[in-house]
GROMACS .gro file of N, CA and C in nm:
model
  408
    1UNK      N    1  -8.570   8.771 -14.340
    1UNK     CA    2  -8.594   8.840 -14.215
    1UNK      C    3  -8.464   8.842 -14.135
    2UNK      N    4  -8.403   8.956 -14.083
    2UNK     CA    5  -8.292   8.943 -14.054
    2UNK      C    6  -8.278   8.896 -13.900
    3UNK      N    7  -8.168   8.855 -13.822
    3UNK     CA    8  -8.175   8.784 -13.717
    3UNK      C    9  -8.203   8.870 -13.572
    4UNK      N   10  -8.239   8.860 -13.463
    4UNK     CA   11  -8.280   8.940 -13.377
    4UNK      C   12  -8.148   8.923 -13.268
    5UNK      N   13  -8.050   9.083 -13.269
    5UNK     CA   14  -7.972   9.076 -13.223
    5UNK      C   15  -7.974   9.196 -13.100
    6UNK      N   16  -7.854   9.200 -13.024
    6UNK     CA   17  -7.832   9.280 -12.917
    6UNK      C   18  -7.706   9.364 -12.920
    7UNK      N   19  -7.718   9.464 -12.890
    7UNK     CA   20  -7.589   9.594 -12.905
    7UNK      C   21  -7.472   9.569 -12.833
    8UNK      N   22  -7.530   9.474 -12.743
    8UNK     CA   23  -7.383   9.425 -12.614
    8UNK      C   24  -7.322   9.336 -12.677
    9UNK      N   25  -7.183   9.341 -12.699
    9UNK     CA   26  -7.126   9.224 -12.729
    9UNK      C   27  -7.078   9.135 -12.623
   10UNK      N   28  -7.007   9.001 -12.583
   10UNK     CA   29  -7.004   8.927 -12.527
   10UNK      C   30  -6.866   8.948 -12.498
   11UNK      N   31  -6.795   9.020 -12.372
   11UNK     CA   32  -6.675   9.078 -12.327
   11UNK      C   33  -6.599   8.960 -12.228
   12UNK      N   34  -6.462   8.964 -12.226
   12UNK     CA   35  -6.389   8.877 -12.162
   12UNK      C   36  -6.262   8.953 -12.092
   13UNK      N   37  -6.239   8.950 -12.041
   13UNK     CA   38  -6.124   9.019 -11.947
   13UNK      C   39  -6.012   8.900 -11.903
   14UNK      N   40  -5.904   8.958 -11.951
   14UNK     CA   41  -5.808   8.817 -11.946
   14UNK      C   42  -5.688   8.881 -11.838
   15UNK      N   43  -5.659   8.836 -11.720
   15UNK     CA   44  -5.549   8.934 -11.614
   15UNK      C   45  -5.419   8.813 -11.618
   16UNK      N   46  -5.336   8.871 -11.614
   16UNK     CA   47  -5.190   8.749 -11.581
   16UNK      C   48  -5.143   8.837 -11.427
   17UNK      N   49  -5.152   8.739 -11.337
   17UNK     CA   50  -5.131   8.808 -11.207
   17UNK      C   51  -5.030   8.729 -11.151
   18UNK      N   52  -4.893   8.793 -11.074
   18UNK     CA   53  -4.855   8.677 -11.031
   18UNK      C   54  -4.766   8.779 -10.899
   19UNK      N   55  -4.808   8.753 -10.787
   19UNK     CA   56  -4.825   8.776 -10.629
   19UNK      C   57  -4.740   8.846 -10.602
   20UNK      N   58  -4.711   9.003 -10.619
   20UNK     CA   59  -4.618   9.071 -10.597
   20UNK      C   60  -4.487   9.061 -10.655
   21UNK      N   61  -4.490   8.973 -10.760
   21UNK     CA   62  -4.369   8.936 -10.834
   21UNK      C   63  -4.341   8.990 -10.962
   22UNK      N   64  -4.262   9.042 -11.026
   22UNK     CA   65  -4.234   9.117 -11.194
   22UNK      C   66  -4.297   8.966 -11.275
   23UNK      N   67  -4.395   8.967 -11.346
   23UNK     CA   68  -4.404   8.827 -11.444
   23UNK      C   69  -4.337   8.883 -11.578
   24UNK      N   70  -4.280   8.747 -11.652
   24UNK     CA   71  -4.237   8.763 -11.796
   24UNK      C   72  -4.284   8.667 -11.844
   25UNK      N   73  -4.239   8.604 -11.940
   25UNK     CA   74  -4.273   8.479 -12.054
   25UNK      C   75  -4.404   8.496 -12.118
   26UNK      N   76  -4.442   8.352 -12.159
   26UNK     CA   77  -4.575   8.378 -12.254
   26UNK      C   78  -4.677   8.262 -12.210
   27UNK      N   79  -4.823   8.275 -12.238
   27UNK     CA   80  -4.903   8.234 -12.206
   27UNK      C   81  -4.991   8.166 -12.337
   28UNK      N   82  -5.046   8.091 -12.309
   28UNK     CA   83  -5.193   8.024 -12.388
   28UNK      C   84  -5.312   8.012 -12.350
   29UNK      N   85  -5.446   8.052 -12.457
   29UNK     CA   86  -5.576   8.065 -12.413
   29UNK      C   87  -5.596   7.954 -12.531
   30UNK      N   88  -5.709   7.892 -12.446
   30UNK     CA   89  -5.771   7.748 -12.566
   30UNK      C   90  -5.932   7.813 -12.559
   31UNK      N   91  -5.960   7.730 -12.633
   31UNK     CA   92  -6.168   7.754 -12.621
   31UNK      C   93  -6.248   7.688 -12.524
   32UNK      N   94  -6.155   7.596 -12.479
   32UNK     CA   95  -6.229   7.573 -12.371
   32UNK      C   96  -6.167   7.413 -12.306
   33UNK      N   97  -6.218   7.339 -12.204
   33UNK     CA   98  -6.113   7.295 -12.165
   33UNK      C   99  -6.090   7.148 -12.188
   34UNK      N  100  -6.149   7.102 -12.304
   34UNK     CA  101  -6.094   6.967 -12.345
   34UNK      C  102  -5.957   6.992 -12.431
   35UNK      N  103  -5.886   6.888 -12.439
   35UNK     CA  104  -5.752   6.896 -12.506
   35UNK      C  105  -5.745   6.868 -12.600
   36UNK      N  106  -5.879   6.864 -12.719
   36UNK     CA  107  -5.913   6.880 -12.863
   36UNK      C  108  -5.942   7.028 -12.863
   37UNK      N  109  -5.946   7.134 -12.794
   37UNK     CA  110  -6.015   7.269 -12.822
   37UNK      C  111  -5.867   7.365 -12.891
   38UNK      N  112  -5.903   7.398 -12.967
   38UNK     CA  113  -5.808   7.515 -13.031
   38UNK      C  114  -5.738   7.607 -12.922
   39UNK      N  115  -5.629   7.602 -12.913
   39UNK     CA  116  -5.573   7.638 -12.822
   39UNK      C  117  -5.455   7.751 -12.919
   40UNK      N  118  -5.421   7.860 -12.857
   40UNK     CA  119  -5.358   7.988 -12.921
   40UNK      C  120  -5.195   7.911 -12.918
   41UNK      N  121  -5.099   8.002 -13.014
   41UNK     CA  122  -4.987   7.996 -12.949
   41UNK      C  123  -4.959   8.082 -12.888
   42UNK      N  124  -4.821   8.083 -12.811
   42UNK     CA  125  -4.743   8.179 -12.736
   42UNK      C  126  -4.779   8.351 -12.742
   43UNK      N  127  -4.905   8.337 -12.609
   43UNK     CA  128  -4.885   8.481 -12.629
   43UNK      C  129  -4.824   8.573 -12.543
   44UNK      N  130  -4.710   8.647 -12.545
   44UNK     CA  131  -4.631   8.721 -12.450
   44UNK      C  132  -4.693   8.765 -12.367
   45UNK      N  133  -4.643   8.799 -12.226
   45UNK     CA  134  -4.722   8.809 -12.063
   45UNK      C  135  -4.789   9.011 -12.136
   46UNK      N  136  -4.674   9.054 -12.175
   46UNK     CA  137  -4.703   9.185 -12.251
   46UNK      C  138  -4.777   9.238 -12.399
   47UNK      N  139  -4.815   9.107 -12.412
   47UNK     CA  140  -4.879   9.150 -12.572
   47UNK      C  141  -4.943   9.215 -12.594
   48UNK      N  142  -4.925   9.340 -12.714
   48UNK     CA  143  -5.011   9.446 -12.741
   48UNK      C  144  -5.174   9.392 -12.801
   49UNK      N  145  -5.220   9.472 -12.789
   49UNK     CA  146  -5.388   9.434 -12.832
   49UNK      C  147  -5.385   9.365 -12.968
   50UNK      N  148  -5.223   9.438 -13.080
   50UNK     CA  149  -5.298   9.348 -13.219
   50UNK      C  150  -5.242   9.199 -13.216
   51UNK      N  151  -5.120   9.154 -13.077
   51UNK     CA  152  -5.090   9.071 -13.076
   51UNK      C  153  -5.198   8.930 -13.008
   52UNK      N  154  -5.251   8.997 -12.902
   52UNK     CA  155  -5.414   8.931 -12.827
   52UNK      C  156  -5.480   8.878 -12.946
   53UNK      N  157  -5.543   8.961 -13.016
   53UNK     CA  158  -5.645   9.013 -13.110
   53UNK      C  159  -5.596   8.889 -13.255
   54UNK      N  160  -5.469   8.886 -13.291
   54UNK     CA  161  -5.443   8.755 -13.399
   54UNK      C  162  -5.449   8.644 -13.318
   55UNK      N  163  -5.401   8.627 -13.208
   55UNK     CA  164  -5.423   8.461 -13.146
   55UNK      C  165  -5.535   8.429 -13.145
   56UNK      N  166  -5.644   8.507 -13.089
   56UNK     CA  167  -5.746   8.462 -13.048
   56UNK      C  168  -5.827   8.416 -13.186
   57UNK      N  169  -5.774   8.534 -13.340
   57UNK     CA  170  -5.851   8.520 -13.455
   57UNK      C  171  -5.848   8.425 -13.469
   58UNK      N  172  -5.729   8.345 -13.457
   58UNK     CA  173  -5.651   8.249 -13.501
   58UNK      C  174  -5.753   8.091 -13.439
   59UNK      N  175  -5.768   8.096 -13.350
   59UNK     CA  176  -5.843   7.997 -13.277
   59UNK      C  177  -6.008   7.971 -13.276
   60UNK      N  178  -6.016   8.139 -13.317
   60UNK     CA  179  -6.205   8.170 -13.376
   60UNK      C  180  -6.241   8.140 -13.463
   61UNK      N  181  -6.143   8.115 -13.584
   61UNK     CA  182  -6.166   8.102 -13.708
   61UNK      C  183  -6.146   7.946 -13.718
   62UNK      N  184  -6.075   7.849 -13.649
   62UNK     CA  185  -6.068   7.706 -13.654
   62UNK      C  186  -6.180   7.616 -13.740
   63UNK      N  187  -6.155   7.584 -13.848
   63UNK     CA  188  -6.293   7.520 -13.916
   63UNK      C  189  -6.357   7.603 -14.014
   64UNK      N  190  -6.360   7.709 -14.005
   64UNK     CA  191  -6.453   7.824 -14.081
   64UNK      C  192  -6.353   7.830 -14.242
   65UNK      N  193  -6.375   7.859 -14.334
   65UNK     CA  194  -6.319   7.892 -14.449
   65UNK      C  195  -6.315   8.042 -14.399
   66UNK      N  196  -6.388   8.092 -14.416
   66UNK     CA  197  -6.374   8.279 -14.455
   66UNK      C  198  -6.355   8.367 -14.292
   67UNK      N  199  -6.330   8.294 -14.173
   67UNK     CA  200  -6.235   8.385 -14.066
   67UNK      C  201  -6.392   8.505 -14.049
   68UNK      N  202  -6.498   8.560 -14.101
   68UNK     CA  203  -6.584   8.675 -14.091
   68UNK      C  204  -6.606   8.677 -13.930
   69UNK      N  205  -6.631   8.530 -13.870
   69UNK     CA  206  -6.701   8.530 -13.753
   69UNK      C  207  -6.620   8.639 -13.640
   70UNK      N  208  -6.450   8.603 -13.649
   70UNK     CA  209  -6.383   8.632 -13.576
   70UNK      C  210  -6.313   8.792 -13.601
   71UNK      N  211  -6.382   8.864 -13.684
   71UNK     CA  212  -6.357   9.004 -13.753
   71UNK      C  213  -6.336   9.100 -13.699
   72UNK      N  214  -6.472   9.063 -13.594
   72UNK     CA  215  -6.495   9.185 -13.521
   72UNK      C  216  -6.475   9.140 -13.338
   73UNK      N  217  -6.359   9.098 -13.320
   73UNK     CA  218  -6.337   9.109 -13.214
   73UNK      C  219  -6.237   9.205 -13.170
   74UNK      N  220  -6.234   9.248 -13.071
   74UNK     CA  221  -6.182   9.382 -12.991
   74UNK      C  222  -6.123   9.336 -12.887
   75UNK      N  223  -5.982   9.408 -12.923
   75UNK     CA  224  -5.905   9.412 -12.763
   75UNK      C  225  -5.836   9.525 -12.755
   76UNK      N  226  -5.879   9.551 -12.570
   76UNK     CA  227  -5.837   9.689 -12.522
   76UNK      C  228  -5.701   9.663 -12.543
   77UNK      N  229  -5.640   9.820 -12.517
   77UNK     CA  230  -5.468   9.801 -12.456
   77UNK      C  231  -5.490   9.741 -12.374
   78UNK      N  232  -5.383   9.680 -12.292
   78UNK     CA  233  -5.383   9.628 -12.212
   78UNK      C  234  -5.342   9.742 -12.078
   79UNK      N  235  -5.371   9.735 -11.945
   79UNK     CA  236  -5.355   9.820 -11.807
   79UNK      C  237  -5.232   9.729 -11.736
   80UNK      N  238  -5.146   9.763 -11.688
   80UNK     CA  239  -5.001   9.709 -11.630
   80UNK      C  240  -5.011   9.781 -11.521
   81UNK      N  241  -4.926   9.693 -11.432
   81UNK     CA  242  -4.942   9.731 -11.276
   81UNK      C  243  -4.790   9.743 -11.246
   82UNK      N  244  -4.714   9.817 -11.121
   82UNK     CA  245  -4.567   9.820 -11.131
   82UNK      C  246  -4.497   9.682 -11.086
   83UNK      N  247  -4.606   9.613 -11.133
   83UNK     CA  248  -4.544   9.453 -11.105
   83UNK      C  249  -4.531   9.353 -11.250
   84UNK      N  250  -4.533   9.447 -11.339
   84UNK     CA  251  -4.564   9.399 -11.521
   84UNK      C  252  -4.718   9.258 -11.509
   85UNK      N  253  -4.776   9.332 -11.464
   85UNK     CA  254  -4.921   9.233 -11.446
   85UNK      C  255  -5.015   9.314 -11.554
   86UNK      N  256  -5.053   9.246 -11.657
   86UNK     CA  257  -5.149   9.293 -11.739
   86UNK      C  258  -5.281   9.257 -11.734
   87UNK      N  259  -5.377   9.348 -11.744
   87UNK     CA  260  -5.509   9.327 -11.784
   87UNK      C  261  -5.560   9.384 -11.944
   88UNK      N  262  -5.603   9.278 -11.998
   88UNK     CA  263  -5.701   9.297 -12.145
   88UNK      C  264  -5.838   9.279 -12.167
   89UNK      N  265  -5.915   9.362 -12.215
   89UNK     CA  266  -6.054   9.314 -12.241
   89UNK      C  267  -6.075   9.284 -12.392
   90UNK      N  268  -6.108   9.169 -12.396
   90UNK     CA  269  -6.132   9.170 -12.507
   90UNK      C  270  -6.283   9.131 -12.556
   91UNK      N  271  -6.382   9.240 -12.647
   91UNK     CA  272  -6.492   9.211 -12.705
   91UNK      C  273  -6.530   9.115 -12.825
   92UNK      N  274  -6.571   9.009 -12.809
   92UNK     CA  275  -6.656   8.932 -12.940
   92UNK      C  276  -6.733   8.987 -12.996
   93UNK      N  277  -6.752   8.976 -13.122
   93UNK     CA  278  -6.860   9.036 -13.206
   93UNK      C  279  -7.020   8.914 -13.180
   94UNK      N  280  -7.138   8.978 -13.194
   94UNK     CA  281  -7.240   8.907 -13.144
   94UNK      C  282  -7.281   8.817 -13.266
   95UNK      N  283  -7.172   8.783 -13.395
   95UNK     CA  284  -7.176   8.677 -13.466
   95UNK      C  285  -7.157   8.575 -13.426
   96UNK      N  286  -7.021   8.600 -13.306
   96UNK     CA  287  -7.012   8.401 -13.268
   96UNK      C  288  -7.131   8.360 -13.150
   97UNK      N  289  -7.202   8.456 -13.098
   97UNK     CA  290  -7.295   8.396 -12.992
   97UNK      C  291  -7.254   8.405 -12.850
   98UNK      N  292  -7.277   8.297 -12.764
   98UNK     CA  293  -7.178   8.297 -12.657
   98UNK      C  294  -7.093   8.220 -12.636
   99UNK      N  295  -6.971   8.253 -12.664
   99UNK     CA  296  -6.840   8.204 -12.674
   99UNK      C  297  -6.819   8.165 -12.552
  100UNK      N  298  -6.777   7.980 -12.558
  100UNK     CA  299  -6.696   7.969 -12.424
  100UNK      C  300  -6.607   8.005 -12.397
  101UNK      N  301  -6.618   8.009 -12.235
  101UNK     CA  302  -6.472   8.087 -12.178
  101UNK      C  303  -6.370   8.018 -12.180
  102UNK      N  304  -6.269   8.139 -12.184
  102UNK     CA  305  -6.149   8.072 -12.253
  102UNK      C  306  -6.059   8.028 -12.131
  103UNK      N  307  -5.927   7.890 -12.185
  103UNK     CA  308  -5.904   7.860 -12.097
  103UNK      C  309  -5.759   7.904 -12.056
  104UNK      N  310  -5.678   7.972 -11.966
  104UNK     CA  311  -5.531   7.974 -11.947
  104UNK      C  312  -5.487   7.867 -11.922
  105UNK      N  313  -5.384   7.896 -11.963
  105UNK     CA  314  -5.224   7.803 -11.947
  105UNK      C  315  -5.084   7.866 -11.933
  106UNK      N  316  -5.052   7.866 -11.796
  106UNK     CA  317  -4.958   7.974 -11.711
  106UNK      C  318  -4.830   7.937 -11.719
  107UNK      N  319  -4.804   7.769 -11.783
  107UNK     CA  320  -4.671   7.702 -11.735
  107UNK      C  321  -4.577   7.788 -11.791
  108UNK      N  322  -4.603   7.910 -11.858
  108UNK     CA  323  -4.480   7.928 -11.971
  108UNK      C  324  -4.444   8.112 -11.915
  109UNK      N  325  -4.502   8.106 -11.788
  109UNK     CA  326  -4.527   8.221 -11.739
  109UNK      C  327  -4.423   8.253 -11.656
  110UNK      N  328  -4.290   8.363 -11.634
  110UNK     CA  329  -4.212   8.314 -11.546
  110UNK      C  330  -4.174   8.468 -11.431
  111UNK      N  331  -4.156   8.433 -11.366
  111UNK     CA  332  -4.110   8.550 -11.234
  111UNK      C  333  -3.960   8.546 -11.193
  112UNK      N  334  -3.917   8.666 -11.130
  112UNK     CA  335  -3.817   8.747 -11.118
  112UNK      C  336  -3.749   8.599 -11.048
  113UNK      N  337  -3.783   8.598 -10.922
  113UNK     CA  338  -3.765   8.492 -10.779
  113UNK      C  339  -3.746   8.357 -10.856
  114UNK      N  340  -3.847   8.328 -10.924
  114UNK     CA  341  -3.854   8.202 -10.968
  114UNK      C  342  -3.945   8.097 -10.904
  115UNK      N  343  -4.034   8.179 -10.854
  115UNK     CA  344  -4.163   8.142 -10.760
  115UNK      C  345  -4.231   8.085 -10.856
  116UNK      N  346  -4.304   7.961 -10.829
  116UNK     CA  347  -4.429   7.905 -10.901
  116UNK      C  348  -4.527   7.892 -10.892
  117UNK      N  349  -4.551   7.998 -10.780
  117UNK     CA  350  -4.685   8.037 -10.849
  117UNK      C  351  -4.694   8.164 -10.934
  118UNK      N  352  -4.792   8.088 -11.014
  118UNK     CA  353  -4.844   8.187 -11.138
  118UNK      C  354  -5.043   8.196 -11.123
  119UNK      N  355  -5.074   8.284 -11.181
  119UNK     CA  356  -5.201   8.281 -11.205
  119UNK      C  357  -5.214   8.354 -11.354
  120UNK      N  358  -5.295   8.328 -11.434
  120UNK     CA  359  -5.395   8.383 -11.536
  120UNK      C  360  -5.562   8.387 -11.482
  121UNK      N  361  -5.627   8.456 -11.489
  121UNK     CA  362  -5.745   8.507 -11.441
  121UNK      C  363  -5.820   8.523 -11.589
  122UNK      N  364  -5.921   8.413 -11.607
  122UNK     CA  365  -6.022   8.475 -11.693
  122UNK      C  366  -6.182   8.464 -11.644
  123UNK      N  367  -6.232   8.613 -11.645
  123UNK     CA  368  -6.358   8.636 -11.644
  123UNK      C  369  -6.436   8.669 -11.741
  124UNK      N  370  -6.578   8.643 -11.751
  124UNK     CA  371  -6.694   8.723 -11.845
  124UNK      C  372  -6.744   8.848 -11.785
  125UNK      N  373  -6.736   8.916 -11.827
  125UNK     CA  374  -6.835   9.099 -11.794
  125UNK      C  375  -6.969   9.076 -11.792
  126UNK      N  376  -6.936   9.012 -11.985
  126UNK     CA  377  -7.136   9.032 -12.038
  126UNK      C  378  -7.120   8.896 -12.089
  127UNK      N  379  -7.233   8.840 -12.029
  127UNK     CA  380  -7.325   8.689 -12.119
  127UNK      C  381  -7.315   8.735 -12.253
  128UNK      N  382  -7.260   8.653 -12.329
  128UNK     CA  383  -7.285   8.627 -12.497
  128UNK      C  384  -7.405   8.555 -12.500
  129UNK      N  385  -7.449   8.592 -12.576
  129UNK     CA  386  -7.609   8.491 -12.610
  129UNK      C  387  -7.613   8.481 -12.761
  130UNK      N  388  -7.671   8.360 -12.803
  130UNK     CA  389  -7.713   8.277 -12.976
  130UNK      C  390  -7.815   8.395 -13.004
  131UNK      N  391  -7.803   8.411 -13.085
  131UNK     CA  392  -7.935   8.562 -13.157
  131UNK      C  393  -8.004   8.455 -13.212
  132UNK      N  394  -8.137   8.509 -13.167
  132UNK     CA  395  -8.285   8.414 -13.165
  132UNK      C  396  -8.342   8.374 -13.363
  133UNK      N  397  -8.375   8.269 -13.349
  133UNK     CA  398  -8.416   8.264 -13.536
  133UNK      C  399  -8.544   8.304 -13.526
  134UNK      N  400  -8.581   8.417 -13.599
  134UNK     CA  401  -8.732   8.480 -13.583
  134UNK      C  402  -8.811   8.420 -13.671
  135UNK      N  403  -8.793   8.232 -13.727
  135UNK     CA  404  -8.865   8.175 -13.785
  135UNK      C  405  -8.945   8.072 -13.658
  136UNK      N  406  -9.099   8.057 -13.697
  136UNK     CA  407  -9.120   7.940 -13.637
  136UNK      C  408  -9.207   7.845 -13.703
   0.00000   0.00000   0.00000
């Protein structure tokens, strides 16, 4: 009996914002926020979607032999502002469930000035949800 699923996948929107300032350097997203959680490497403040899209595989697939879970995840281009501030959405496939949100790590993030503050911004759109076992 096959599993009882939903058409929405479980969306994440990842922004690197940093306060009227040009940002450069590179950033890290983990799974979540203990310091055992799979954490990405270096991903550039500008990374194109297939560059998003391998880190994150990279961290989805942690443990798994065959990587399937993390297949079908999706990331937009990214939207840039005239301050090199990017926004990405990126979609999970409704195999992994609901994926915790992911965590930034800005230290590697750098501005024109040399100002420190930085921000990374991550939100959820859509609740991921476990697809129900239609056994009882």
């Amino acid at each position: 009996m096959p599993l009882l699923t939903s058409s929405l996948p479980a969306e994440v929107k990842v922004s690197a914002i940093n306060d009227g300032n040009a940002a450069g350097g590179t950033f890290t997203l983990a799974r979540g926020p203990r310091t055992s959680d799979a954490k990405t490497s270096a991903i550039p403040f500008d990374a194109t979607p297939a560059i998003l899209k391998a880190r994150l595989d990279a961290i989805l697939t942690k443990g798994e032999t065959s990587g399937a879970a993390a297949q079908g995840v999706v990331v937009s281009h990214p939207i840039s502002s005239s301050h090199r501030e990017y926004t990405w959405h990126v979609t999970f496939p409704p195999a992994l469930g609901d994926v915790d949100m992911l965590v930034p790590d800005a230290n590697w993030i750098t501005t024109q000035d040399g100002s420190t503050r930085k921000n990374i911004i991550v939100s959820e759109s859509v609740k991921g949800y476990v697809p129900l076992n239609p056994t009882f």
